[in-house]
């Protein structure tokens, strides 16, 4: 009796066969990363950045009235904002003829103080004034005038709750 030995050969993959599962898993990771980055970019483009600052544009009459003043006439580039945090902080920036700045301050604050040129902050500031809250007013005032050109000054007016 002759016995034939049968040898079992383990099943082998045919040459050139691709393992699609591994290939798709490797391809899915960068695809998901790119999709997430695109979603973040689109979300960033459609968000309103001014929401986080707490600063909004207001009428200049409101800003000057908070500090007990009237808006100047004959000025250029007048822009006013309000920053509401723990208190109110109104700010107005404008260009005014340099010769008229002192007269405007004196007309709005006849009981003083007047503009002065000592102890002013900033190297470009040539005149400034600080005033605490006046009777019946809740706002303190700071005014700074900086030379913009030979005839014009940039005036920064701030009225705020101390």
PDB file of C-alpha atoms in Angstrom:
ATOM      1  CA  UNK A   1       0.000   0.000   0.000  1.00  0.00           C
ATOM      2  CA  UNK A   2       1.396   3.228  -0.919  1.00  0.00           C
ATOM      3  CA  UNK A   3       0.452   6.355   0.740  1.00  0.00           C
ATOM      4  CA  UNK A   4       0.529   9.586  -0.971  1.00  0.00           C
ATOM      5  CA  UNK A   5       1.174  12.511   1.074  1.00  0.00           C
ATOM      6  CA  UNK A   6      -0.849  15.500   0.259  1.00  0.00           C
ATOM      7  CA  UNK A   7       0.705  18.702   1.066  1.00  0.00           C
ATOM      8  CA  UNK A   8      -1.496  21.609   1.856  1.00  0.00           C
ATOM      9  CA  UNK A   9      -0.233  24.893   0.604  1.00  0.00           C
ATOM     10  CA  UNK A  10      -1.539  27.978   2.347  1.00  0.00           C
ATOM     11  CA  UNK A  11      -3.595  30.234   0.147  1.00  0.00           C
ATOM     12  CA  UNK A  12      -1.522  33.073  -1.149  1.00  0.00           C
ATOM     13  CA  UNK A  13      -2.567  36.333  -2.618  1.00  0.00           C
ATOM     14  CA  UNK A  14      -2.267  36.531  -6.296  1.00  0.00           C
ATOM     15  CA  UNK A  15       0.468  38.903  -7.430  1.00  0.00           C
ATOM     16  CA  UNK A  16      -0.721  42.457  -8.223  1.00  0.00           C
ATOM     17  CA  UNK A  17      -3.822  42.280  -6.065  1.00  0.00           C
ATOM     18  CA  UNK A  18      -4.552  45.537  -4.214  1.00  0.00           C
ATOM     19  CA  UNK A  19      -5.791  45.634  -0.670  1.00  0.00           C
ATOM     20  CA  UNK A  20      -8.511  48.234  -1.155  1.00  0.00           C
ATOM     21  CA  UNK A  21      -9.441  48.500   2.501  1.00  0.00           C
ATOM     22  CA  UNK A  22      -5.950  49.592   3.551  1.00  0.00           C
ATOM     23  CA  UNK A  23      -5.658  51.939   0.590  1.00  0.00           C
ATOM     24  CA  UNK A  24      -8.996  53.631   1.356  1.00  0.00           C
ATOM     25  CA  UNK A  25      -8.134  54.021   5.049  1.00  0.00           C
ATOM     26  CA  UNK A  26      -4.853  55.727   4.191  1.00  0.00           C
ATOM     27  CA  UNK A  27      -6.599  58.003   1.692  1.00  0.00           C
ATOM     28  CA  UNK A  28      -9.448  58.908   4.075  1.00  0.00           C
ATOM     29  CA  UNK A  29      -7.266  60.604   6.735  1.00  0.00           C
ATOM     30  CA  UNK A  30      -5.868  63.433   4.558  1.00  0.00           C
ATOM     31  CA  UNK A  31      -9.258  63.865   2.901  1.00  0.00           C
ATOM     32  CA  UNK A  32     -10.951  64.391   6.273  1.00  0.00           C
ATOM     33  CA  UNK A  33      -8.235  66.838   7.374  1.00  0.00           C
ATOM     34  CA  UNK A  34      -8.631  68.917   4.197  1.00  0.00           C
ATOM     35  CA  UNK A  35     -12.439  68.892   4.554  1.00  0.00           C
ATOM     36  CA  UNK A  36     -12.195  70.072   8.177  1.00  0.00           C
ATOM     37  CA  UNK A  37      -9.808  72.891   7.220  1.00  0.00           C
ATOM     38  CA  UNK A  38     -12.144  74.017   4.435  1.00  0.00           C
ATOM     39  CA  UNK A  39     -15.094  74.033   6.852  1.00  0.00           C
ATOM     40  CA  UNK A  40     -13.115  76.168   9.337  1.00  0.00           C
ATOM     41  CA  UNK A  41     -12.080  78.581   6.583  1.00  0.00           C
ATOM     42  CA  UNK A  42     -15.666  79.016   5.411  1.00  0.00           C
ATOM     43  CA  UNK A  43     -16.887  79.559   8.994  1.00  0.00           C
ATOM     44  CA  UNK A  44     -14.159  82.160   9.578  1.00  0.00           C
ATOM     45  CA  UNK A  45     -15.037  84.037   6.375  1.00  0.00           C
ATOM     46  CA  UNK A  46     -18.696  84.352   7.348  1.00  0.00           C
ATOM     47  CA  UNK A  47     -18.256  85.484  10.953  1.00  0.00           C
ATOM     48  CA  UNK A  48     -18.640  89.134  11.943  1.00  0.00           C
ATOM     49  CA  UNK A  49     -15.408  90.269  13.594  1.00  0.00           C
ATOM     50  CA  UNK A  50     -16.938  93.437  15.089  1.00  0.00           C
ATOM     51  CA  UNK A  51     -19.124  91.375  17.425  1.00  0.00           C
ATOM     52  CA  UNK A  52     -16.208  90.512  19.705  1.00  0.00           C
ATOM     53  CA  UNK A  53     -14.762  94.032  20.079  1.00  0.00           C
ATOM     54  CA  UNK A  54     -17.698  95.648  21.853  1.00  0.00           C
ATOM     55  CA  UNK A  55     -17.071  98.859  19.875  1.00  0.00           C
ATOM     56  CA  UNK A  56     -19.859 100.350  17.800  1.00  0.00           C
ATOM     57  CA  UNK A  57     -20.382 103.559  15.861  1.00  0.00           C
ATOM     58  CA  UNK A  58     -22.614 106.166  17.488  1.00  0.00           C
ATOM     59  CA  UNK A  59     -23.827 109.637  16.655  1.00  0.00           C
ATOM     60  CA  UNK A  60     -21.244 112.258  17.423  1.00  0.00           C
ATOM     61  CA  UNK A  61     -23.823 114.424  19.183  1.00  0.00           C
ATOM     62  CA  UNK A  62     -24.250 111.568  21.701  1.00  0.00           C
ATOM     63  CA  UNK A  63     -20.488 111.198  22.189  1.00  0.00           C
ATOM     64  CA  UNK A  64     -19.880 114.911  22.802  1.00  0.00           C
ATOM     65  CA  UNK A  65     -22.979 115.299  25.001  1.00  0.00           C
ATOM     66  CA  UNK A  66     -21.719 112.556  27.331  1.00  0.00           C
ATOM     67  CA  UNK A  67     -18.713 114.756  28.115  1.00  0.00           C
ATOM     68  CA  UNK A  68     -20.754 117.973  28.242  1.00  0.00           C
ATOM     69  CA  UNK A  69     -19.625 119.416  24.896  1.00  0.00           C
ATOM     70  CA  UNK A  70     -21.106 120.258  21.532  1.00  0.00           C
ATOM     71  CA  UNK A  71     -19.751 118.834  18.305  1.00  0.00           C
ATOM     72  CA  UNK A  72     -17.391 121.224  16.542  1.00  0.00           C
ATOM     73  CA  UNK A  73     -18.299 122.736  13.206  1.00  0.00           C
ATOM     74  CA  UNK A  74     -16.091 122.913  10.138  1.00  0.00           C
ATOM     75  CA  UNK A  75     -14.188 119.728  10.896  1.00  0.00           C
ATOM     76  CA  UNK A  76     -13.137 116.896   8.590  1.00  0.00           C
ATOM     77  CA  UNK A  77     -13.170 113.108   8.998  1.00  0.00           C
ATOM     78  CA  UNK A  78     -15.392 113.103  12.101  1.00  0.00           C
ATOM     79  CA  UNK A  79     -15.961 109.571  13.438  1.00  0.00           C
ATOM     80  CA  UNK A  80     -17.410 108.582  16.819  1.00  0.00           C
ATOM     81  CA  UNK A  81     -17.531 105.242  18.640  1.00  0.00           C
ATOM     82  CA  UNK A  82     -18.765 103.802  21.908  1.00  0.00           C
ATOM     83  CA  UNK A  83     -17.047 101.024  23.814  1.00  0.00           C
ATOM     84  CA  UNK A  84     -19.298  99.613  26.503  1.00  0.00           C
ATOM     85  CA  UNK A  85     -17.461  97.582  29.091  1.00  0.00           C
ATOM     86  CA  UNK A  86     -17.634  98.191  32.831  1.00  0.00           C
ATOM     87  CA  UNK A  87     -18.514 101.778  31.951  1.00  0.00           C
ATOM     88  CA  UNK A  88     -19.066 103.850  28.858  1.00  0.00           C
ATOM     89  CA  UNK A  89     -16.163 105.142  26.759  1.00  0.00           C
ATOM     90  CA  UNK A  90     -17.039 107.457  23.899  1.00  0.00           C
ATOM     91  CA  UNK A  91     -14.326 108.464  21.467  1.00  0.00           C
ATOM     92  CA  UNK A  92     -14.370 111.005  18.662  1.00  0.00           C
ATOM     93  CA  UNK A  93     -11.556 111.653  16.196  1.00  0.00           C
ATOM     94  CA  UNK A  94     -11.543 114.502  13.734  1.00  0.00           C
ATOM     95  CA  UNK A  95      -9.387 117.018  11.899  1.00  0.00           C
ATOM     96  CA  UNK A  96      -9.822 120.654  12.939  1.00  0.00           C
ATOM     97  CA  UNK A  97      -7.974 123.821  12.001  1.00  0.00           C
ATOM     98  CA  UNK A  98      -5.159 124.190  14.523  1.00  0.00           C
ATOM     99  CA  UNK A  99      -6.045 127.811  15.246  1.00  0.00           C
ATOM    100  CA  UNK A 100      -9.605 126.841  16.294  1.00  0.00           C
ATOM    101  CA  UNK A 101      -8.870 123.992  18.728  1.00  0.00           C
ATOM    102  CA  UNK A 102      -8.279 126.146  21.824  1.00  0.00           C
ATOM    103  CA  UNK A 103     -11.358 128.283  21.117  1.00  0.00           C
ATOM    104  CA  UNK A 104     -13.566 125.186  20.767  1.00  0.00           C
ATOM    105  CA  UNK A 105     -12.301 123.772  24.080  1.00  0.00           C
ATOM    106  CA  UNK A 106     -12.782 127.132  25.854  1.00  0.00           C
ATOM    107  CA  UNK A 107     -16.328 127.486  24.472  1.00  0.00           C
ATOM    108  CA  UNK A 108     -17.325 124.008  25.689  1.00  0.00           C
ATOM    109  CA  UNK A 109     -15.543 124.143  29.043  1.00  0.00           C
ATOM    110  CA  UNK A 110     -15.585 127.834  30.103  1.00  0.00           C
ATOM    111  CA  UNK A 111     -14.866 126.941  33.745  1.00  0.00           C
ATOM    112  CA  UNK A 112     -11.655 125.151  32.720  1.00  0.00           C
ATOM    113  CA  UNK A 113      -9.298 123.598  32.486  1.00  0.00           C
ATOM    114  CA  UNK A 114      -7.815 125.023  29.309  1.00  0.00           C
ATOM    115  CA  UNK A 115      -5.606 123.144  26.888  1.00  0.00           C
ATOM    116  CA  UNK A 116      -1.994 122.955  28.033  1.00  0.00           C
ATOM    117  CA  UNK A 117       1.185 121.647  26.454  1.00  0.00           C
ATOM    118  CA  UNK A 118       2.908 120.086  29.471  1.00  0.00           C
ATOM    119  CA  UNK A 119       2.369 116.561  30.821  1.00  0.00           C
ATOM    120  CA  UNK A 120       0.719 115.436  27.603  1.00  0.00           C
ATOM    121  CA  UNK A 121       1.195 111.785  26.688  1.00  0.00           C
ATOM    122  CA  UNK A 122       2.588 110.853  23.310  1.00  0.00           C
ATOM    123  CA  UNK A 123       5.322 112.467  21.306  1.00  0.00           C
ATOM    124  CA  UNK A 124       2.960 113.797  18.631  1.00  0.00           C
ATOM    125  CA  UNK A 125       0.567 115.522  21.087  1.00  0.00           C
ATOM    126  CA  UNK A 126       1.137 119.286  21.343  1.00  0.00           C
ATOM    127  CA  UNK A 127      -1.846 120.145  23.588  1.00  0.00           C
ATOM    128  CA  UNK A 128      -4.073 118.206  25.971  1.00  0.00           C
ATOM    129  CA  UNK A 129      -6.718 118.597  28.646  1.00  0.00           C
ATOM    130  CA  UNK A 130      -8.159 116.263  31.289  1.00  0.00           C
ATOM    131  CA  UNK A 131     -11.298 117.000  33.256  1.00  0.00           C
ATOM    132  CA  UNK A 132     -13.170 114.972  35.824  1.00  0.00           C
ATOM    133  CA  UNK A 133     -16.949 114.728  35.882  1.00  0.00           C
ATOM    134  CA  UNK A 134     -18.610 118.154  36.112  1.00  0.00           C
ATOM    135  CA  UNK A 135     -21.722 118.821  38.171  1.00  0.00           C
ATOM    136  CA  UNK A 136     -24.658 116.987  36.646  1.00  0.00           C
ATOM    137  CA  UNK A 137     -22.419 114.960  34.315  1.00  0.00           C
ATOM    138  CA  UNK A 138     -21.164 111.425  34.722  1.00  0.00           C
ATOM    139  CA  UNK A 139     -18.368 111.540  32.191  1.00  0.00           C
ATOM    140  CA  UNK A 140     -14.743 112.532  32.501  1.00  0.00           C
ATOM    141  CA  UNK A 141     -13.121 114.089  29.442  1.00  0.00           C
ATOM    142  CA  UNK A 142      -9.703 113.871  27.818  1.00  0.00           C
ATOM    143  CA  UNK A 143      -8.764 115.898  24.768  1.00  0.00           C
ATOM    144  CA  UNK A 144      -5.527 115.529  22.830  1.00  0.00           C
ATOM    145  CA  UNK A 145      -4.460 117.583  19.825  1.00  0.00           C
ATOM    146  CA  UNK A 146      -1.688 116.403  17.519  1.00  0.00           C
ATOM    147  CA  UNK A 147      -0.320 118.275  14.510  1.00  0.00           C
ATOM    148  CA  UNK A 148      -1.589 116.710  11.280  1.00  0.00           C
ATOM    149  CA  UNK A 149      -0.290 119.339   8.875  1.00  0.00           C
ATOM    150  CA  UNK A 150       0.724 122.988   9.042  1.00  0.00           C
ATOM    151  CA  UNK A 151      -2.925 124.118   9.330  1.00  0.00           C
ATOM    152  CA  UNK A 152      -4.798 121.075  10.648  1.00  0.00           C
ATOM    153  CA  UNK A 153      -4.710 119.140  13.919  1.00  0.00           C
ATOM    154  CA  UNK A 154      -5.984 115.671  14.663  1.00  0.00           C
ATOM    155  CA  UNK A 155      -8.149 115.937  17.769  1.00  0.00           C
ATOM    156  CA  UNK A 156      -8.957 112.898  19.916  1.00  0.00           C
ATOM    157  CA  UNK A 157     -11.893 113.490  22.252  1.00  0.00           C
ATOM    158  CA  UNK A 158     -12.694 110.881  24.904  1.00  0.00           C
ATOM    159  CA  UNK A 159     -15.629 110.990  27.318  1.00  0.00           C
ATOM    160  CA  UNK A 160     -15.811 108.089  29.741  1.00  0.00           C
ATOM    161  CA  UNK A 161     -17.028 106.806  33.068  1.00  0.00           C
ATOM    162  CA  UNK A 162     -14.113 106.833  35.510  1.00  0.00           C
TER     163      UNK A 162
END
